[in-house]
Coordinates of C-alpha atoms and ligand atoms in Angstrom, one line a residue:
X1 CA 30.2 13.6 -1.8
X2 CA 33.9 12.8 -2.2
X3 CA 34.9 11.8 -5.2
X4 CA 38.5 10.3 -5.9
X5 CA 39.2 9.3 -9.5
X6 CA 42.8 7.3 -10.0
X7 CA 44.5 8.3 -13.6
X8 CA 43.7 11.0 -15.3
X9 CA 43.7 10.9 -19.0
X10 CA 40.9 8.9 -21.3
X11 CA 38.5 7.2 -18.5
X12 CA 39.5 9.2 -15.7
X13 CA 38.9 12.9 -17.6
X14 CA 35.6 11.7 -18.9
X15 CA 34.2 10.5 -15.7
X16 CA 35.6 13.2 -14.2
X17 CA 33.8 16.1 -16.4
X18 CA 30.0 13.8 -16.5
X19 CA 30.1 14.3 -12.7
X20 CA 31.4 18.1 -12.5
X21 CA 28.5 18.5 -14.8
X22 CA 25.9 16.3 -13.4
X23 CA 26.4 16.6 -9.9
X24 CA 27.3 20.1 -8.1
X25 CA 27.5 18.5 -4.7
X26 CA 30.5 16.2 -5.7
X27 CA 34.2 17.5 -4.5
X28 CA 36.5 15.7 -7.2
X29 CA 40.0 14.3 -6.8
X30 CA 42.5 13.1 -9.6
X31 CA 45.3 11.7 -8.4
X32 CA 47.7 11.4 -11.5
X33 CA 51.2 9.8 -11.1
X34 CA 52.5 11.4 -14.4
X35 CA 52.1 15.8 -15.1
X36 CA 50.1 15.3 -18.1
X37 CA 46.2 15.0 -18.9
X38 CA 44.2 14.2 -21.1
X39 CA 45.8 13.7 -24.3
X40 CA 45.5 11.5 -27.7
X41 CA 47.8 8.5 -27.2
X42 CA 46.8 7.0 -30.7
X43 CA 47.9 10.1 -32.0
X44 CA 51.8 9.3 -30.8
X45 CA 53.0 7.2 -33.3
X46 CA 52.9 10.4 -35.5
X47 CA 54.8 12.9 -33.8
X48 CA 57.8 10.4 -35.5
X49 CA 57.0 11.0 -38.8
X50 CA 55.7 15.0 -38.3
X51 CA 52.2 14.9 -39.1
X52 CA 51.7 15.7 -35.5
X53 CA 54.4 18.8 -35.3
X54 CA 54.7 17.8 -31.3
X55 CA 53.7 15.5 -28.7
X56 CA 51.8 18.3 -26.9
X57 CA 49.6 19.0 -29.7
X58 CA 48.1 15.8 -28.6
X59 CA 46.7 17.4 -25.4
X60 CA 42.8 18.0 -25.3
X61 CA 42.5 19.8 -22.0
X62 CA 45.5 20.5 -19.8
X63 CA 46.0 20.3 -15.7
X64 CA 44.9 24.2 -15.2
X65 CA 42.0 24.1 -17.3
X66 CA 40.7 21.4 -15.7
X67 CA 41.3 23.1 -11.7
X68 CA 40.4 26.5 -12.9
X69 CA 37.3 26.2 -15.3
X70 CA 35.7 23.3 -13.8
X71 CA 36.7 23.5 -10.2
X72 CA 38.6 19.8 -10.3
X73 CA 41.1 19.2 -7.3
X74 CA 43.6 17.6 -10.0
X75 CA 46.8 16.7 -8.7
X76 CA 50.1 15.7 -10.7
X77 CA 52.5 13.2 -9.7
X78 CA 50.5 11.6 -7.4
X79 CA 51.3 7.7 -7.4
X80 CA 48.5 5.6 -5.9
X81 CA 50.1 2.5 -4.1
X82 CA 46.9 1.1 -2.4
X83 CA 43.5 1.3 -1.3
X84 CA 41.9 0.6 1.5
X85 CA 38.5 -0.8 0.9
X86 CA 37.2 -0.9 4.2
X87 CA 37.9 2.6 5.7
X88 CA 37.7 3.9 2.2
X89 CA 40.5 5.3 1.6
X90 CA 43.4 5.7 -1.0
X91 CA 47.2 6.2 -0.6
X92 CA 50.1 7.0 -2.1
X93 CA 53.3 9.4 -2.9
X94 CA 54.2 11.8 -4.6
X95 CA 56.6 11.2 -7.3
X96 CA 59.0 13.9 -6.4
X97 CA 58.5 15.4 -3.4
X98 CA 58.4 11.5 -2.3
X99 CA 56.1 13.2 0.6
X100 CA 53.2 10.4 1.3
X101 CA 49.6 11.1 0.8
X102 CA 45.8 9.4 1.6
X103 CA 42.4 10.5 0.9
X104 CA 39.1 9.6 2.1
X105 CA 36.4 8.9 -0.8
X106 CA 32.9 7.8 -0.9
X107 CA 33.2 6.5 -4.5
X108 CA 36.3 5.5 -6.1
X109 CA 36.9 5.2 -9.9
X110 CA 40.4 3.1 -11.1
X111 CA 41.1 4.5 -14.2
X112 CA 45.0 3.8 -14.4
X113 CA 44.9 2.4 -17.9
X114 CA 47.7 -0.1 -18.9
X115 CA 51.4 -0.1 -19.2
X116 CA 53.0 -1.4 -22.0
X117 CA 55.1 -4.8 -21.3
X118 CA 58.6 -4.5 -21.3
X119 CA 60.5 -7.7 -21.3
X120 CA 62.6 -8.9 -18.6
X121 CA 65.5 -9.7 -20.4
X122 CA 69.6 -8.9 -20.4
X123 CA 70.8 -5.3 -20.7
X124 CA 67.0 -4.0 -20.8
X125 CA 68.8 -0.9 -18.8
X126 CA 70.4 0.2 -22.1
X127 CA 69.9 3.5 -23.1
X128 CA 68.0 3.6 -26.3
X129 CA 65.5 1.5 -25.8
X130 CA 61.6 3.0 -26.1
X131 CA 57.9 2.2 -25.6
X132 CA 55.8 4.8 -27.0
X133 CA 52.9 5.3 -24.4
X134 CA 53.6 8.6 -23.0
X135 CA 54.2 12.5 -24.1
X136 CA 57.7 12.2 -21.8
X137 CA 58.5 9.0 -23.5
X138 CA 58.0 10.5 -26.8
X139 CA 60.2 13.4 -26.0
X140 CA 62.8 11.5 -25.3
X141 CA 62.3 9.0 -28.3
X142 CA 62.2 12.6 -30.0
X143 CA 65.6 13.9 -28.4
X144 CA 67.3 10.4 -29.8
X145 CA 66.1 10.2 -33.1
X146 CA 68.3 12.5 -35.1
X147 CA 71.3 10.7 -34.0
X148 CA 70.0 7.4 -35.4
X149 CA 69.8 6.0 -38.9
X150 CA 68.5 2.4 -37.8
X151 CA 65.4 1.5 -36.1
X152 CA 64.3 -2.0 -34.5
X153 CA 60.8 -2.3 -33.9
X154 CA 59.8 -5.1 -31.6
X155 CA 56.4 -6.2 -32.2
X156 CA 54.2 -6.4 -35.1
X157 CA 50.8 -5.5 -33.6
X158 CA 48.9 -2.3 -34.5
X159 CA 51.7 -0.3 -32.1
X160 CA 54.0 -1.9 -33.8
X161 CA 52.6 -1.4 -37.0
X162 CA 52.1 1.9 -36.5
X163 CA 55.7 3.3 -35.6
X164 CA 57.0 0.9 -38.2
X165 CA 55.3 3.1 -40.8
X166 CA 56.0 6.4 -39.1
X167 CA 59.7 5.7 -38.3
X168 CA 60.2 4.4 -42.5
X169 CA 58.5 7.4 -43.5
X170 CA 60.6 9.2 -41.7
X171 CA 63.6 8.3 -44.2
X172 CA 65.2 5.6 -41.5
X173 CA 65.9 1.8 -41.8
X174 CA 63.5 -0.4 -40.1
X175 CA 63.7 -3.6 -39.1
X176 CA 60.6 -5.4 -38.0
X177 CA 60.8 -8.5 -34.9
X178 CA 57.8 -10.5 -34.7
X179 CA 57.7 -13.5 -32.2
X180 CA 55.1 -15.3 -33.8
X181 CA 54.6 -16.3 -37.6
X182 CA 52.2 -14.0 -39.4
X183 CA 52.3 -10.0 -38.8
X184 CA 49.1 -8.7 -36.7
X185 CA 48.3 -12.0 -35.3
X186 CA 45.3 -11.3 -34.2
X187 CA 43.7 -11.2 -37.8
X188 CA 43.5 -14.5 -39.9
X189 CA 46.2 -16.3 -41.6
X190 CA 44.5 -15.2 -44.8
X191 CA 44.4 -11.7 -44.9
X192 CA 48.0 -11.4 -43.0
X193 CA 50.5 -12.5 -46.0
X194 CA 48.9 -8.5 -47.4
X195 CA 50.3 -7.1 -44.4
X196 CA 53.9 -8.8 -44.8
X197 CA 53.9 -8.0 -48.6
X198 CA 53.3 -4.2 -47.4
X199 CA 56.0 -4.2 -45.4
X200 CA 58.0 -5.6 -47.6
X201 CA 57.1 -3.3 -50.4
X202 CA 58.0 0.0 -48.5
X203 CA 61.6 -1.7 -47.5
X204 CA 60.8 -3.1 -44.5
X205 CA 63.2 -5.8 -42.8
X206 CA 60.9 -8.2 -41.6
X207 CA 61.8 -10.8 -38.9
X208 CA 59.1 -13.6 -38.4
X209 CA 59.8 -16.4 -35.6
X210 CA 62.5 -14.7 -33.8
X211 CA 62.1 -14.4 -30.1
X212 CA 63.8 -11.5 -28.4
X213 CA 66.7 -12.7 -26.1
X214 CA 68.8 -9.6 -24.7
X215 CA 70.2 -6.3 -26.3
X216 CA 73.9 -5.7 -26.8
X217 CA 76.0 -2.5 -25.8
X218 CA 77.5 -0.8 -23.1
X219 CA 75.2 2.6 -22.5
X220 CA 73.4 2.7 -25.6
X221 CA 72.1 -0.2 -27.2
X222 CA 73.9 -1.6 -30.3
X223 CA 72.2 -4.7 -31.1
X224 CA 69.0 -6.9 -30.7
X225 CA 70.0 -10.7 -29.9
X226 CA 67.3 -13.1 -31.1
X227 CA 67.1 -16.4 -30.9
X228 CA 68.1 -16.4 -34.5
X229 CA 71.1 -14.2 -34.2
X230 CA 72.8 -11.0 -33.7
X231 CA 71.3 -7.3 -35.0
X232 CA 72.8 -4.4 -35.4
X233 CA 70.8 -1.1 -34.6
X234 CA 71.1 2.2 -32.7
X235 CA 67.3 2.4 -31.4
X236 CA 64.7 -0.2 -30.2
X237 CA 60.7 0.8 -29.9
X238 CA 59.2 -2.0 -28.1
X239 CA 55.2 -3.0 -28.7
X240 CA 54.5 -6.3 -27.2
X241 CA 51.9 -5.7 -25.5
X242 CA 49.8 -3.9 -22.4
X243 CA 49.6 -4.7 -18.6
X244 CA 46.5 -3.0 -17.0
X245 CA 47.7 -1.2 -14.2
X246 CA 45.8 -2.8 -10.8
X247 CA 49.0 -4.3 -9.3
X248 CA 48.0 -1.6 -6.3
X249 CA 44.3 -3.0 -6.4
X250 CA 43.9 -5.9 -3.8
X251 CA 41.1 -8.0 -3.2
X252 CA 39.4 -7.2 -6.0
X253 CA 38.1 -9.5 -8.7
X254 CA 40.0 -9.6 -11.8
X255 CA 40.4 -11.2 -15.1
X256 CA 43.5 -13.3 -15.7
X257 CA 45.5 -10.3 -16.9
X258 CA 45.1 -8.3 -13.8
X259 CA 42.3 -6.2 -15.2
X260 CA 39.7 -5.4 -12.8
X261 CA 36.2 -7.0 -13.7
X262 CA 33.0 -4.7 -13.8
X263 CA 29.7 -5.0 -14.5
X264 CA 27.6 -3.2 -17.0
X265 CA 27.3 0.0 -14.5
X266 CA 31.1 0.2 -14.2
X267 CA 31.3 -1.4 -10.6
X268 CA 34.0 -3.8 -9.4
X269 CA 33.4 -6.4 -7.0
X270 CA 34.0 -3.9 -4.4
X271 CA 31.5 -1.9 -3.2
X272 CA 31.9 2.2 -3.9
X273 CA 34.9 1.3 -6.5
X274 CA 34.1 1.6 -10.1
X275 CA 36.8 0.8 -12.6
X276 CA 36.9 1.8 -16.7
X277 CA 39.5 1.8 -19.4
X278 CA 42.4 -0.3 -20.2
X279 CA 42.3 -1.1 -16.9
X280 CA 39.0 -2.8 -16.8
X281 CA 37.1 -5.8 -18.0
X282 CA 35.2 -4.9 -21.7
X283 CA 32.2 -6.8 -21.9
X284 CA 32.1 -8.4 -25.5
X285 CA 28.8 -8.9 -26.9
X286 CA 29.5 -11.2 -29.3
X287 CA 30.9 -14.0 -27.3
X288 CA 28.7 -12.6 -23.7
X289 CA 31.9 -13.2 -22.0
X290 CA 34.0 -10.3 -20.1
X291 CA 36.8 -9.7 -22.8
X292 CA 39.8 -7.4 -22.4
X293 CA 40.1 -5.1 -25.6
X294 CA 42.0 -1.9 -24.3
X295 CA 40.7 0.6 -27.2
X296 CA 40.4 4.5 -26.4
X297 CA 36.9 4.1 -27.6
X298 CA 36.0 1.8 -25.2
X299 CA 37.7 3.9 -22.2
X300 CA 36.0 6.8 -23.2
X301 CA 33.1 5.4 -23.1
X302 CA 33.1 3.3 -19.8
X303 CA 34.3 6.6 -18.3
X304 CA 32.1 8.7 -19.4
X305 CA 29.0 5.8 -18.0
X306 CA 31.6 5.4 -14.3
X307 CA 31.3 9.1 -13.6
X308 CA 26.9 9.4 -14.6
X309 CA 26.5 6.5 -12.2
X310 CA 29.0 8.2 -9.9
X311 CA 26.8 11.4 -10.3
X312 CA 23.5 9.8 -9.9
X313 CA 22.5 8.1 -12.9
X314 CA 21.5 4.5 -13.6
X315 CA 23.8 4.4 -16.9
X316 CA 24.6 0.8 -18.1
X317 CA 27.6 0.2 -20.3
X318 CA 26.4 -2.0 -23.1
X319 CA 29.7 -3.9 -24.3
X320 CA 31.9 -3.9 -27.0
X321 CA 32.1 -5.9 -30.2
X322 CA 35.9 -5.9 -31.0
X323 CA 36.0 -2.9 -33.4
X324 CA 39.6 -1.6 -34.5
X325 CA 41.3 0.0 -37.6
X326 CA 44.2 1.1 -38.7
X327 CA 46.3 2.8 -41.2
X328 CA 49.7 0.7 -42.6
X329 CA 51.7 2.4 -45.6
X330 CA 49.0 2.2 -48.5
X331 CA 46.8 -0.4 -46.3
X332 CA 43.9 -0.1 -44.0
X333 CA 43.5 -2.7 -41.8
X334 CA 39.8 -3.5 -40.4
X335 CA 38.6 -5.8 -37.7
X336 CA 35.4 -6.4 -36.1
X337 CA 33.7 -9.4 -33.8
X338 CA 35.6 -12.3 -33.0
X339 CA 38.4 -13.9 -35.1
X340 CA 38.9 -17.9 -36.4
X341 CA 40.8 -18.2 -32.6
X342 CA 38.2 -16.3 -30.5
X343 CA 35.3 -17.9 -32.6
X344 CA 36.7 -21.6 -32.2
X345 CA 35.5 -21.1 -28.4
X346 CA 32.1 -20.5 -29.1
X347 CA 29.8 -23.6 -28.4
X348 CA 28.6 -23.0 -32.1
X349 CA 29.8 -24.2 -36.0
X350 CA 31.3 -20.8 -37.3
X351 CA 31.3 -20.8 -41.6
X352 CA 34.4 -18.8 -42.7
X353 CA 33.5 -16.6 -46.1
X354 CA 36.8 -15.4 -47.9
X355 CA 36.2 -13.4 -50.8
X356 CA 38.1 -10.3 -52.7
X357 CA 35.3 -7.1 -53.3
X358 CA 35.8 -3.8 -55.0
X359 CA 35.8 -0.9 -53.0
X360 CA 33.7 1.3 -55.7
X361 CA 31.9 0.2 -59.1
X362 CA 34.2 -2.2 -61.1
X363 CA 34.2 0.3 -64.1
X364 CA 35.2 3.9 -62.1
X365 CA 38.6 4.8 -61.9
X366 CA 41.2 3.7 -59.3
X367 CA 38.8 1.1 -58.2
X368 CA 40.9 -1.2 -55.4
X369 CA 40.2 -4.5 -53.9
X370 CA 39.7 -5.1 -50.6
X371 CA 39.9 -8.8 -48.8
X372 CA 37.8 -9.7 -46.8
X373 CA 36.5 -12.6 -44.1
X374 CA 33.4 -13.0 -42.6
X375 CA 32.3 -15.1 -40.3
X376 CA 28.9 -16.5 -39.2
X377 CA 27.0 -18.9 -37.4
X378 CA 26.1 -21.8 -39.2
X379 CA 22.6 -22.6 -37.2
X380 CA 21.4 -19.2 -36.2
X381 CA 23.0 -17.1 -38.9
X382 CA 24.0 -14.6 -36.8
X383 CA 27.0 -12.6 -37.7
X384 CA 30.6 -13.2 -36.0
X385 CA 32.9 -11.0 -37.3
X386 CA 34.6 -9.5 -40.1
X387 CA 38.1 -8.4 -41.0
X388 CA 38.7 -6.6 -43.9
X389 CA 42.3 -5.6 -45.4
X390 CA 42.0 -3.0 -48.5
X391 CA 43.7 0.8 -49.8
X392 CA 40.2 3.0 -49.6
X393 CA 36.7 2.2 -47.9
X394 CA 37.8 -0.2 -45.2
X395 CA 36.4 2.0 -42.5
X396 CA 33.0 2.2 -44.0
X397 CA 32.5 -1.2 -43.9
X398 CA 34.1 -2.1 -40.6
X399 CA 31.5 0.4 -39.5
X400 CA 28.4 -0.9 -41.0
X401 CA 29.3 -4.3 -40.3
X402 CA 29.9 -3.5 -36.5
X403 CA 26.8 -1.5 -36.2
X404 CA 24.9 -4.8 -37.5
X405 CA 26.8 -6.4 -35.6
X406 CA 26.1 -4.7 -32.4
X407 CA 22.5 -5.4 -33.6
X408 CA 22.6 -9.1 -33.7
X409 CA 21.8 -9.2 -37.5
X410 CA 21.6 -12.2 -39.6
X411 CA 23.9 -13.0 -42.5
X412 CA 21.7 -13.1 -44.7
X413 CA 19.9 -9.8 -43.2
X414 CA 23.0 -7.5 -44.1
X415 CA 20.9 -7.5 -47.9
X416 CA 18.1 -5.6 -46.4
X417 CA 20.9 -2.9 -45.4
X418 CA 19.6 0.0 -47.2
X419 CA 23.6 1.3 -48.2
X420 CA 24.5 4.5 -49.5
X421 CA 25.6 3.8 -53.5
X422 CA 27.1 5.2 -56.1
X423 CA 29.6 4.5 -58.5
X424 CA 32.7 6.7 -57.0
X425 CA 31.4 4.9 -53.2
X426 CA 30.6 1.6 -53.8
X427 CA 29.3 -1.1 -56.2
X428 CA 25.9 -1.6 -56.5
X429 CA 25.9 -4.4 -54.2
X430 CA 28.5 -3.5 -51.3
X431 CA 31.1 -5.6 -50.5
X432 CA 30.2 -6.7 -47.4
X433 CA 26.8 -7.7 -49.4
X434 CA 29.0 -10.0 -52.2
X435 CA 29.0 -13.1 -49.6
X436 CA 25.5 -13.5 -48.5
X437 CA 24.2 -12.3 -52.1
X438 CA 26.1 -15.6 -52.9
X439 CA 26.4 -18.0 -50.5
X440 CA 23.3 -16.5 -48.2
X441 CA 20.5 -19.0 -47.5
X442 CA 17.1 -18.5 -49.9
X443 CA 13.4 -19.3 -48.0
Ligands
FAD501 C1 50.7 4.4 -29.5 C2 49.2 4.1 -29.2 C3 48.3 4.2 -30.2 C4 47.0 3.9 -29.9 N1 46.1 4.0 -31.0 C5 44.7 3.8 -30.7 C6 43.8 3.9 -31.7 O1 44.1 4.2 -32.9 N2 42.5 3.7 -31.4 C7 42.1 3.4 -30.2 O2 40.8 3.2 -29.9 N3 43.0 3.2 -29.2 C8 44.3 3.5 -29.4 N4 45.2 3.4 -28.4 C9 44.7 2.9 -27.0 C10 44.2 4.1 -26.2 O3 45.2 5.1 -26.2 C11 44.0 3.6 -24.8 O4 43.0 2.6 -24.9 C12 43.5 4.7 -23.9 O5 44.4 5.7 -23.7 C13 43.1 4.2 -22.5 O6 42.7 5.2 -21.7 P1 42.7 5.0 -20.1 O7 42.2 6.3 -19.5 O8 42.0 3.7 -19.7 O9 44.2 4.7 -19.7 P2 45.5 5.7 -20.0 O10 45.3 6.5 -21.1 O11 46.7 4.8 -19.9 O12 45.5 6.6 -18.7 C14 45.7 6.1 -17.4 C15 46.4 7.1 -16.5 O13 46.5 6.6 -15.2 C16 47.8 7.0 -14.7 N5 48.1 6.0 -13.7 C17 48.5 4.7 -13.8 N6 48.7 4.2 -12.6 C18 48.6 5.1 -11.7 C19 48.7 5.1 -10.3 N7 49.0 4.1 -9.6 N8 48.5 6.3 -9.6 C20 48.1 7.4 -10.3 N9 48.0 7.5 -11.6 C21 48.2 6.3 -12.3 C22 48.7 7.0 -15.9 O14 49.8 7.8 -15.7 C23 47.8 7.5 -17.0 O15 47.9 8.9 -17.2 C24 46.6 3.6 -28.6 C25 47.5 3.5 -27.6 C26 48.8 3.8 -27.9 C27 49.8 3.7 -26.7

């Protein structure tokens, strides 16, 4: 059986290694337009700040390992520009060489991830100007920053987030554009004013409502033009966003973002083609609708369920429920279900609980608060989602709340949790247990 698998880092790699396991009869392709594999992009934002000494520490397995120890025919700069779904075939060129190329496959996986979105807008040429996706891009962002005192981070979603903090706590000015009105947008209005205050705290210039216009320089960029004004800086890191990478994908059924929609065994609407990863549809069990959450979570695990059914196996891929964290100075950020937005498109009444908890018992020392929103189901009780903004023990309770979550639990069922307590963990009553112990309907 020939095997070709497009992209070769989070999705690709583990679909790659379930079918050199599984199956012995498969021959298996990567084609790979870039010269790196597998490696931790979450981990990139802190190569900036040195708790990652360098971007290749992020690698988990590199190119050889993967030909010689588990026989994989995995080729570097090899840019797929279309497939041909009929004679089943895929083509493309080679990067450098700029010699074309085609293979034959009898099952094809897309796993080509997303690109981050740069926007079309004047002098975007100008040297000095970053995403942070890539170990090359990091090198270079790497090469330029010890020349630079200023940094203008576009974007203030997790990436965004993210480098703010590493960038800061790297001893450089940092100024902060956000399009929109509240930081991390996708969480609700009530827990975001935390965020701004953080950034804020830790000497953050933050810019709310200002649209990006154009830059301003003549090779390396100088300023940031908003529609606000004029802003001087010597280096941009943009993080507005993620494209899935299927432009080369024709024919195919895909969500309104270009990602490529699959079904719970990984296949597209093409027969022989599976797809996983940022470049594929992630079906969202809360809402039963086909979402697009591009989370290295999710892509390992849609890979890893792509190459068992590619090796035999009758794997399904049981969805997502929206589960994200992350670290932000002294704040940890938690998110789980559907927001207010999301939640205003179900065909149900969603209740909104709003509460500030402890992290441990009230009386132990360095106890913290934590914020947090819950949503439910007014008729059927069923839980919606949770977001939770606090200093220590965010992550256990995004965690529980997700698993009962992925359970279809009841508000007021998330008393029956049998938690782990004791004073230095928790309060007697968890905090995620504070809003149905109150507000939780009695028989
Ligand atoms: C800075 C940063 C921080 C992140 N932090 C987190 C986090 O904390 N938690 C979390 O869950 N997720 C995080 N993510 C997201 C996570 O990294 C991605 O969801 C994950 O890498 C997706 O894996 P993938 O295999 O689908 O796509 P990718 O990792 O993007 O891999 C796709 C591969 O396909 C190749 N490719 C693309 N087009 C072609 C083509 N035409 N021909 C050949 N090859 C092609 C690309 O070069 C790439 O190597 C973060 C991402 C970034 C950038």
């Amino acid at each position: 059986m020939k095997v070709v698998i497009i992209g070769g880092d989070a999705a690709g790699m583990s679909a790659a290694m379930e079918i050199v396991r599984n199956n012995k009869a498969a021959h298996v392709v990567v084609l790979e337009k870039g010269e790196v594999y597998s490696y931790g992009q979450c981990g990139l934002p802190y190569v900036i700040n040195g708790k990652v000494p360098h971007p290749e520490d992020l690698i988990a397995r590199d190119v050889e390992e993967f030909r010689s120890k588990y026989g994989i025919d995995a080729r570097i700069f090899h840019e797929v520009t279309a497939v041909d779904t009929k004679l089943q075939k895929v083509s493309g060129i080679d990067v450098n060489s700029k010699e074309p190329f085609e293979f034959i496959y009898d099952k094809l996986l897309i796993a080509t991830g997303a690109s981050p979105t740069m926007p079309k807008i004047e002098n975007a040429h100008l040297k000095g100007i970053h995403t942070v996706k890539t170990i090359p891009q990091m090198n270079e962002l790497m090469e330029q920053l010890p020349n630079v005192k200023h940094v203008t981070v576009i974007g203030g979603g997790y990436i965004g987030l993210e480098v703010v903090e590493t960038v800061r706590e790297r001893g450089l000015d940092v100024r902060l554009i956000q399009r929109g009105s509240t930081l991390m947008s996708i969480l609700d209005t009530q827990l975001t004013d935390i965020i701004y205050e953080e950034a804020v705290k830790n000497g953050v210039e933050v810019l709310l409502n200002e649209d990006t216009v154009g830059y301003e320089g003549t090779e390396f960029v100088e300023a940031v033009r908003t529609n606000s004004g004029v802003h001087k800086t010597d280096l941009v890191i943009v993080a507005t966003g993620v494209r899935p990478n299927t432009q080369f994908a024709q024919g195919f059924a895909k969500l309104e973002n270009g990602a490529l929609i699959v079904n719970e065994k990984m296949e597209t609407s093409i027969a022989n083609v599976y797809a996983a990863g940022d470049c594929a549809s992630h079906f969202n069990r809360v809402n039963q609708k086909d979402d697009y959450l591009p989370l290295g979570t999710t892509a390992n695990k849609q890979g890893r369920i792509a190459g068992l059914n590619i090796a035999g196996f009758n794997q399904k891929f049981r969805g997502i429920v929206g589960t994200s964290i992350l670290k932000f100075f002294d704040l940890h950020i938690g998110m789980t279900g559907l927001n207010n937005e999301a939640a205003d498109r179900l065909n149900a009444l969603v209740e909104a609980y709003v509460m500030e908890v402890n992290d441990i018992a009230s009386y132990y020392p360095n106890v913290q608060p934590m914020k947090l929103r819950m949503l439910v189901e007014q008729q059927s009780r069923k839980l919606v989602g949770l977001q939770i903004v606090g200093k220590h023990g965010v992550d256990k309770r995004i965690d529980v709340f997700a698993t009962a979550l992925y359970n279809e639990m009841t508000f007021e069922e998330l008393l029956d949790l049998d938690l782990a307590y004791a004073p230095p963990f928790s309060g007697v009553w968890d905090g995620i247990m504070q809003a149905p112990k109150r507000y939780g309907k009695k028989e």
